[in-house]
Amino acid sequence: METYGFLGLGIMGSAMAKNLIKAGFKVKVWNRSQAKCEEFAALGAAVAATPAEVTSSCAITIAMLADPAAAREVCFGPQGALEGIGAGRGYVDMSTVDAATAQEISTAVTAKGGRFLEAPVSGSKKPAEDGTLIILAAGDHGLFDKTMPLFEKMGKKSLFLGDVGRGAEMKLIVNMVMGGMMTIFCEGLALAEKAGLASADLLDVLDSGALANPMFKLKGAQMTQGMFDPAFPLKHMQKDMRLAVALGDALNQPLASAAAANESFKRAKGMGLADRDFCAVLKAITS
Ligand code: NAP
């Protein structure tokens, strides 16, 4: 039976890896903070000491890491994933990064005879737990097909978008829209409060018409109760806004709303809210 590797057991990675284990796949995990591997050992997963140990012993290794710096460090660092990549071995990076990072990792992996697929995901902690993510893959089509049985346990829909970089771009655009929606939603809540309107009434009106959406419903209820436990850490949302604005720069596309939203997330980070949920941007908007 084939063993599959999993690097990065954060909020998303831990839920995704658990779904693979639950589905009966043999999984070997690694995480920078080794303590997070303990519960996986208890679930029957093998635990590796380095990323290279995973990639050198698995046909396909999935990575789910914080940002471009983490994705690069885990791939190119000492005893990193690249060291273990050999002919035919697959590396599937599901972290949200920029296209240039994905392309750099792809070039290095394929230069060693390996195969590369980027596959960032849309959907947060709950869809990761439920196995209902939307997977935005690009790169090696053969590896996409080979990884499909795993994707089917982690997501409800898997798209193949073409050359490496297209997945990253799609993901950044989706999150740019989400970040913009969140900041204007928070501004609406803040303005309603100053106007003396009940938040519950605003949420009810929004939910009753064309603006109804699952994010407003879920996050609106949490924000009005002051619940900011992280499902999607604010620091990652700001990273995505920053990378989307950079993509706009590169393509000479004005992104006035996204750039303004990015400033709100930056401000929230400066207020010490980096590790809270991204809806904690409300505090930057109301302060
Ligand atoms: P997270 O809980 O912060 O986990 C980040 C993971 O990256 C952890 O395993 C962490 O290791 C590792 N890491 C960070 N810096 C590292 C470094 N320099 N070297 C090695 N490992 C490093 O983040 P998450 O929410 O799971 O998100 C993971 C990725 O998915 C991000 O790119 C995020 O933008 C994206 N994403 C998140 C969501 C969401 O709702 N949460 C949704 C879609 C996409 P430690 O445990 O040692 O810190």
Tab-separated table of C-alpha atoms and ligand atoms in Angstrom:
chain	number	residue	atom	x	y	z
A	1	MET	CA	0.000	0.000	0.000
A	2	GLU	CA	1.310	3.414	-1.053
A	3	THR	CA	2.192	5.936	1.673
A	4	TYR	CA	1.238	9.591	1.217
A	5	GLY	CA	3.151	12.420	2.853
A	6	PHE	CA	1.683	15.475	4.577
A	7	LEU	CA	3.758	18.518	5.549
A	8	GLY	CA	2.133	21.204	7.726
A	9	LEU	CA	-0.435	20.378	10.384
A	10	GLY	CA	-1.929	23.801	11.070
A	11	ILE	CA	-5.661	24.574	11.158
A	12	MET	CA	-6.175	23.401	7.569
A	13	GLY	CA	-3.475	20.752	7.211
A	14	SER	CA	-4.468	18.891	10.368
A	15	ALA	CA	-8.125	18.639	9.262
A	16	MET	CA	-7.150	17.594	5.723
A	17	ALA	CA	-4.622	14.985	6.869
A	18	LYS	CA	-7.154	13.544	9.306
A	19	ASN	CA	-9.632	13.061	6.459
A	20	LEU	CA	-7.001	11.102	4.533
A	21	ILE	CA	-6.277	8.894	7.542
A	22	LYS	CA	-10.007	8.431	8.178
A	23	ALA	CA	-10.446	7.357	4.539
A	24	GLY	CA	-7.900	4.583	5.069
A	25	PHE	CA	-4.843	6.056	3.338
A	26	LYS	CA	-1.427	5.357	4.844
A	27	VAL	CA	-0.072	8.771	5.802
A	28	LYS	CA	3.344	10.013	6.963
A	29	VAL	CA	3.289	13.473	8.568
A	30	TRP	CA	5.772	16.195	9.444
A	31	ASN	CA	5.240	19.535	11.146
A	32	ARG	CA	7.735	22.193	12.192
A	33	SER	CA	6.393	22.091	15.760
A	34	GLN	CA	6.684	18.368	16.358
A	35	ALA	CA	4.123	18.335	19.194
A	36	LYS	CA	1.326	18.681	16.613
A	37	CYS	CA	2.334	15.262	15.196
A	38	GLU	CA	1.462	13.421	18.405
A	39	GLU	CA	-2.263	13.122	17.775
A	40	PHE	CA	-1.488	11.850	14.271
A	41	ALA	CA	0.734	9.106	15.652
A	42	ALA	CA	-2.186	8.150	17.883
A	43	LEU	CA	-4.394	7.959	14.770
A	44	GLY	CA	-1.938	5.552	13.154
A	45	ALA	CA	0.099	7.915	10.971
A	46	ALA	CA	3.870	7.595	10.665
A	47	VAL	CA	5.767	10.642	11.901
A	48	ALA	CA	8.902	11.947	10.177
A	49	ALA	CA	11.654	14.111	11.602
A	50	THR	CA	12.239	16.131	8.420
A	51	PRO	CA	10.399	17.047	5.192
A	52	ALA	CA	13.080	15.148	3.217
A	53	GLU	CA	12.260	11.990	5.142
A	54	VAL	CA	8.666	12.331	3.952
A	55	THR	CA	9.307	13.111	0.292
A	56	SER	CA	11.989	10.404	-0.053
A	57	SER	CA	9.573	7.707	1.139
A	58	CYS	CA	6.224	8.797	-0.318
A	59	ALA	CA	4.906	8.630	-3.879
A	60	ILE	CA	3.007	11.867	-3.357
A	61	THR	CA	3.654	14.486	-0.666
A	62	ILE	CA	1.152	17.229	0.113
A	63	ALA	CA	2.242	20.506	1.715
A	64	MET	CA	-0.130	22.908	3.525
A	65	LEU	CA	1.982	25.761	4.861
A	66	ALA	CA	1.414	29.309	6.058
A	67	ASP	CA	2.763	31.533	3.297
A	68	PRO	CA	5.420	31.886	0.561
A	69	ALA	CA	8.264	32.069	3.112
A	70	ALA	CA	7.115	28.824	4.800
A	71	ALA	CA	6.540	27.060	1.470
A	72	ARG	CA	10.057	28.003	0.343
A	73	GLU	CA	11.691	27.100	3.636
A	74	VAL	CA	10.074	23.655	3.783
A	75	CYS	CA	11.014	22.979	0.165
A	76	PHE	CA	14.490	24.500	-0.115
A	77	GLY	CA	15.708	24.482	3.498
A	78	PRO	CA	18.156	21.995	5.034
A	79	GLN	CA	16.652	18.491	4.943
A	80	GLY	CA	13.789	20.107	3.070
A	81	ALA	CA	11.277	18.468	0.760
A	82	LEU	CA	13.440	19.008	-2.314
A	83	GLU	CA	16.243	16.830	-0.911
A	84	GLY	CA	13.950	13.811	-0.872
A	85	ILE	CA	12.401	14.375	-4.305
A	86	GLY	CA	13.481	11.773	-6.836
A	87	ALA	CA	12.324	10.535	-10.227
A	88	GLY	CA	8.533	10.340	-10.464
A	89	ARG	CA	7.824	11.523	-6.937
A	90	GLY	CA	4.945	13.991	-6.671
A	91	TYR	CA	4.893	17.223	-4.662
A	92	VAL	CA	1.478	18.856	-4.264
A	93	ASP	CA	1.630	22.274	-2.615
A	94	MET	CA	-1.798	23.278	-1.301
A	95	SER	CA	-0.565	26.393	0.571
A	96	THR	CA	-1.799	29.791	-0.615
A	97	VAL	CA	1.229	31.464	-2.193
A	98	ASP	CA	1.946	33.761	-5.142
A	99	ALA	CA	2.475	32.386	-8.659
A	100	ALA	CA	6.228	33.114	-8.581
A	101	THR	CA	6.736	30.973	-5.469
A	102	ALA	CA	4.745	28.090	-6.978
A	103	GLN	CA	6.732	28.358	-10.218
A	104	GLU	CA	10.074	28.402	-8.386
A	105	ILE	CA	9.177	25.284	-6.408
A	106	SER	CA	7.823	23.610	-9.554
A	107	THR	CA	11.048	24.296	-11.469
A	108	ALA	CA	13.203	22.880	-8.661
A	109	VAL	CA	11.048	19.757	-8.205
A	110	THR	CA	10.884	18.957	-11.919
A	111	ALA	CA	14.635	19.580	-12.298
A	112	LYS	CA	15.131	16.655	-9.919
A	113	GLY	CA	12.827	14.427	-11.962
A	114	GLY	CA	9.858	14.974	-9.658
A	115	ARG	CA	6.343	16.080	-10.569
A	116	PHE	CA	4.673	19.231	-9.262
A	117	LEU	CA	1.103	20.382	-8.769
A	118	GLU	CA	-0.078	23.501	-6.976
A	119	ALA	CA	-3.486	23.047	-5.384
A	120	PRO	CA	-4.540	25.897	-3.085
A	121	VAL	CA	-8.001	25.570	-1.612
A	122	SER	CA	-11.080	27.701	-1.189
A	123	GLY	CA	-12.994	27.001	2.025
A	124	SER	CA	-12.024	27.355	5.656
A	125	LYS	CA	-11.655	25.230	8.801
A	126	LYS	CA	-15.154	23.692	8.681
A	127	PRO	CA	-15.033	22.691	4.985
A	128	ALA	CA	-11.538	21.288	5.661
A	129	GLU	CA	-12.998	19.187	8.490
A	130	ASP	CA	-16.015	18.178	6.413
A	131	GLY	CA	-13.941	17.336	3.319
A	132	THR	CA	-15.812	19.929	1.257
A	133	LEU	CA	-13.004	22.227	0.103
A	134	ILE	CA	-12.759	23.573	-3.457
A	135	ILE	CA	-9.372	22.608	-4.867
A	136	LEU	CA	-7.749	24.941	-7.409
A	137	ALA	CA	-5.045	22.846	-9.050
A	138	ALA	CA	-2.565	23.630	-11.814
A	139	GLY	CA	0.644	22.109	-13.125
A	140	ASP	CA	1.230	18.418	-13.891
A	141	HIS	CA	-2.054	16.975	-15.169
A	142	GLY	CA	-0.911	13.386	-14.618
A	143	LEU	CA	-0.178	14.169	-10.987
A	144	PHE	CA	-3.593	15.852	-10.702
A	145	ASP	CA	-5.213	12.593	-11.856
A	146	LYS	CA	-3.043	10.540	-9.497
A	147	THR	CA	-3.895	12.776	-6.552
A	148	MET	CA	-7.633	12.765	-7.307
A	149	PRO	CA	-8.473	9.943	-4.849
A	150	LEU	CA	-6.947	12.105	-2.081
A	151	PHE	CA	-8.582	15.310	-3.330
A	152	GLU	CA	-11.928	13.513	-3.258
A	153	LYS	CA	-11.520	12.965	0.481
A	154	MET	CA	-10.464	16.578	1.151
A	155	GLY	CA	-12.758	18.479	-1.203
A	156	LYS	CA	-16.114	18.509	-2.951
A	157	LYS	CA	-14.820	19.993	-6.198
A	158	SER	CA	-11.394	19.906	-7.872
A	159	LEU	CA	-10.577	22.160	-10.809
A	160	PHE	CA	-7.546	21.901	-13.091
A	161	LEU	CA	-6.648	25.420	-14.232
A	162	GLY	CA	-3.615	24.945	-16.491
A	163	ASP	CA	0.025	25.904	-15.984
A	164	VAL	CA	1.604	26.403	-12.565
A	165	GLY	CA	0.632	29.840	-11.257
A	166	ARG	CA	-2.968	29.764	-12.440
A	167	GLY	CA	-4.098	28.044	-9.226
A	168	ALA	CA	-2.306	30.629	-7.086
A	169	GLU	CA	-3.807	33.491	-9.090
A	170	MET	CA	-7.338	32.081	-8.898
A	171	LYS	CA	-6.995	31.575	-5.143
A	172	LEU	CA	-5.675	35.112	-4.563
A	173	ILE	CA	-8.486	36.649	-6.605
A	174	VAL	CA	-11.131	34.670	-4.683
A	175	ASN	CA	-9.646	35.727	-1.348
A	176	MET	CA	-9.294	39.327	-2.503
A	177	VAL	CA	-13.049	39.364	-3.101
A	178	MET	CA	-13.601	37.757	0.312
A	179	GLY	CA	-11.347	40.264	2.112
A	180	GLY	CA	-13.104	43.159	0.395
A	181	MET	CA	-16.508	41.754	1.335
A	182	MET	CA	-15.431	41.310	4.942
A	183	THR	CA	-14.192	44.889	5.346
A	184	ILE	CA	-17.302	46.495	3.814
A	185	PHE	CA	-19.445	44.152	5.946
A	186	CYS	CA	-17.590	45.355	9.066
A	187	GLU	CA	-18.039	48.969	7.973
A	188	GLY	CA	-21.763	48.310	7.635
A	189	LEU	CA	-21.927	46.834	11.137
A	190	ALA	CA	-19.922	49.754	12.555
A	191	LEU	CA	-22.092	52.337	10.807
A	192	ALA	CA	-25.307	50.621	11.903
A	193	GLU	CA	-24.137	50.705	15.491
A	194	LYS	CA	-23.287	54.431	15.335
A	195	ALA	CA	-26.684	55.074	13.745
A	196	GLY	CA	-28.353	53.265	16.643
A	197	LEU	CA	-29.575	50.333	14.535
A	198	ALA	CA	-29.452	46.835	16.032
A	199	SER	CA	-26.753	44.573	14.500
A	200	ALA	CA	-29.215	41.685	14.585
A	201	ASP	CA	-31.616	43.697	12.412
A	202	LEU	CA	-28.891	44.524	9.883
A	203	LEU	CA	-27.860	40.850	9.710
A	204	ASP	CA	-31.482	39.859	9.255
A	205	VAL	CA	-32.020	42.351	6.409
A	206	LEU	CA	-28.808	41.290	4.652
A	207	ASP	CA	-29.706	37.631	5.013
A	208	SER	CA	-33.174	38.132	3.615
A	209	GLY	CA	-32.233	39.493	0.207
A	210	ALA	CA	-29.796	39.327	-2.671
A	211	LEU	CA	-26.785	39.967	-0.403
A	212	ALA	CA	-27.351	36.807	1.643
A	213	ASN	CA	-24.281	34.564	1.764
A	214	PRO	CA	-22.842	31.930	4.138
A	215	MET	CA	-19.897	34.134	5.150
A	216	PHE	CA	-22.045	37.064	6.341
A	217	LYS	CA	-24.304	34.623	8.177
A	218	LEU	CA	-21.510	32.717	9.955
A	219	LYS	CA	-19.130	35.599	10.654
A	220	GLY	CA	-21.875	38.124	11.379
A	221	ALA	CA	-23.174	35.983	14.222
A	222	GLN	CA	-19.629	35.474	15.572
A	223	MET	CA	-18.668	39.154	15.373
A	224	THR	CA	-21.773	40.381	17.171
A	225	GLN	CA	-20.954	37.936	19.988
A	226	GLY	CA	-17.312	39.089	20.082
A	227	MET	CA	-16.062	35.637	19.023
A	228	PHE	CA	-12.793	35.854	17.125
A	229	ASP	CA	-11.291	32.366	17.542
A	230	PRO	CA	-9.280	31.706	14.395
A	231	ALA	CA	-10.753	29.597	11.583
A	232	PHE	CA	-8.867	31.685	9.036
A	233	PRO	CA	-6.092	33.621	10.816
A	234	LEU	CA	-6.108	37.333	10.026
A	235	LYS	CA	-2.369	37.297	9.199
A	236	HIS	CA	-3.073	34.875	6.315
A	237	MET	CA	-5.915	37.045	5.000
A	238	GLN	CA	-3.602	40.062	5.004
A	239	LYS	CA	-0.948	37.997	3.201
A	240	ASP	CA	-3.505	37.111	0.532
A	241	MET	CA	-4.627	40.748	0.137
A	242	ARG	CA	-0.980	41.814	-0.142
A	243	LEU	CA	-0.275	39.185	-2.808
A	244	ALA	CA	-3.473	40.039	-4.722
A	245	VAL	CA	-2.581	43.738	-4.719
A	246	ALA	CA	0.911	42.788	-5.971
A	247	LEU	CA	-0.700	40.772	-8.788
A	248	GLY	CA	-2.751	43.868	-9.658
A	249	ASP	CA	0.477	45.898	-9.738
A	250	ALA	CA	2.141	43.371	-12.030
A	251	LEU	CA	-0.818	43.368	-14.438
A	252	ASN	CA	-1.523	47.105	-14.163
A	253	GLN	CA	-5.051	46.454	-12.897
A	254	PRO	CA	-6.357	49.126	-10.521
A	255	LEU	CA	-7.558	47.531	-7.270
A	256	ALA	CA	-8.737	50.518	-5.264
A	257	SER	CA	-11.116	48.579	-2.980
A	258	ALA	CA	-8.720	45.678	-2.392
A	259	ALA	CA	-5.866	48.069	-1.600
A	260	ALA	CA	-8.052	49.879	0.947
A	261	ALA	CA	-9.165	46.579	2.497
A	262	ASN	CA	-5.511	45.502	2.730
A	263	GLU	CA	-4.830	48.620	4.807
A	264	SER	CA	-7.553	47.625	7.276
A	265	PHE	CA	-6.067	44.141	7.665
A	266	LYS	CA	-2.571	45.656	8.086
A	267	ARG	CA	-3.916	47.939	10.783
A	268	ALA	CA	-5.552	44.982	12.542
A	269	LYS	CA	-2.248	43.090	12.437
A	270	GLY	CA	-0.578	46.111	14.019
A	271	MET	CA	-3.180	45.969	16.789
A	272	GLY	CA	-2.002	42.467	17.746
A	273	LEU	CA	-4.831	40.620	15.967
A	274	ALA	CA	-2.656	38.574	13.543
A	275	ASP	CA	-3.581	35.223	15.092
A	276	ARG	CA	-7.276	35.989	15.604
A	277	ASP	CA	-9.857	35.197	12.927
A	278	PHE	CA	-9.869	37.512	9.910
A	279	CYS	CA	-13.261	38.887	10.987
A	280	ALA	CA	-11.370	40.585	13.861
A	281	VAL	CA	-10.652	43.280	11.262
A	282	LEU	CA	-13.889	44.661	12.737
A	283	LYS	CA	-11.831	45.940	15.665
A	284	ALA	CA	-9.564	47.942	13.348
A	285	ILE	CA	-12.612	49.435	11.677
A	286	THR	CA	-14.450	50.338	14.894
A	287	SER	CA	-11.445	51.633	16.866
B	1	NAP	P1	-1.876	27.824	10.273
B	1	NAP	O1	-2.856	27.191	11.190
B	1	NAP	O2	-1.215	29.098	10.656
B	1	NAP	O3	-0.759	26.711	9.930
B	1	NAP	C1	0.392	27.065	9.218
B	1	NAP	C2	1.282	25.859	9.037
B	1	NAP	O4	2.507	26.300	8.409
B	1	NAP	C3	1.695	25.198	10.357
B	1	NAP	O5	1.861	23.809	10.139
B	1	NAP	C4	3.038	25.866	10.633
B	1	NAP	O6	3.895	25.110	11.462
B	1	NAP	C5	3.607	25.930	9.241
B	1	NAP	N1	4.680	26.910	9.123
B	1	NAP	C6	4.608	28.245	9.248
B	1	NAP	N2	5.810	28.820	9.028
B	1	NAP	C7	6.673	27.795	8.781
B	1	NAP	C8	8.056	27.737	8.480
B	1	NAP	N3	8.786	28.844	8.375
B	1	NAP	N4	8.607	26.514	8.291
B	1	NAP	C9	7.863	25.388	8.397
B	1	NAP	N5	6.540	25.374	8.660
B	1	NAP	C10	5.957	26.579	8.845
B	1	NAP	O7	-2.525	28.133	8.841
B	1	NAP	P2	-3.772	27.452	8.115
B	1	NAP	O8	-4.989	28.217	8.434
B	1	NAP	O9	-3.721	25.984	8.292
B	1	NAP	O10	-3.409	27.812	6.593
B	1	NAP	C11	-2.459	27.100	5.825
B	1	NAP	C12	-2.483	27.650	4.415
B	1	NAP	O11	-3.800	27.489	3.866
B	1	NAP	C13	-2.183	29.158	4.310
B	1	NAP	O12	-1.475	29.385	3.119
B	1	NAP	C14	-3.555	29.793	4.264
B	1	NAP	O13	-3.537	31.045	3.622
B	1	NAP	C15	-4.311	28.749	3.473
B	1	NAP	N6	-5.758	28.696	3.701
B	1	NAP	C16	-6.270	28.812	4.972
B	1	NAP	C17	-7.635	28.752	5.146
B	1	NAP	C18	-8.265	28.894	6.505
B	1	NAP	O14	-9.468	29.193	6.570
B	1	NAP	N7	-7.566	28.687	7.613
B	1	NAP	C19	-8.479	28.570	4.055
B	1	NAP	C20	-7.929	28.411	2.784
B	1	NAP	C21	-6.566	28.480	2.631
B	1	NAP	P3	3.857	25.282	13.083
B	1	NAP	O15	2.749	24.386	13.541
B	1	NAP	O16	5.200	24.841	13.511
B	1	NAP	O17	3.599	26.731	13.347
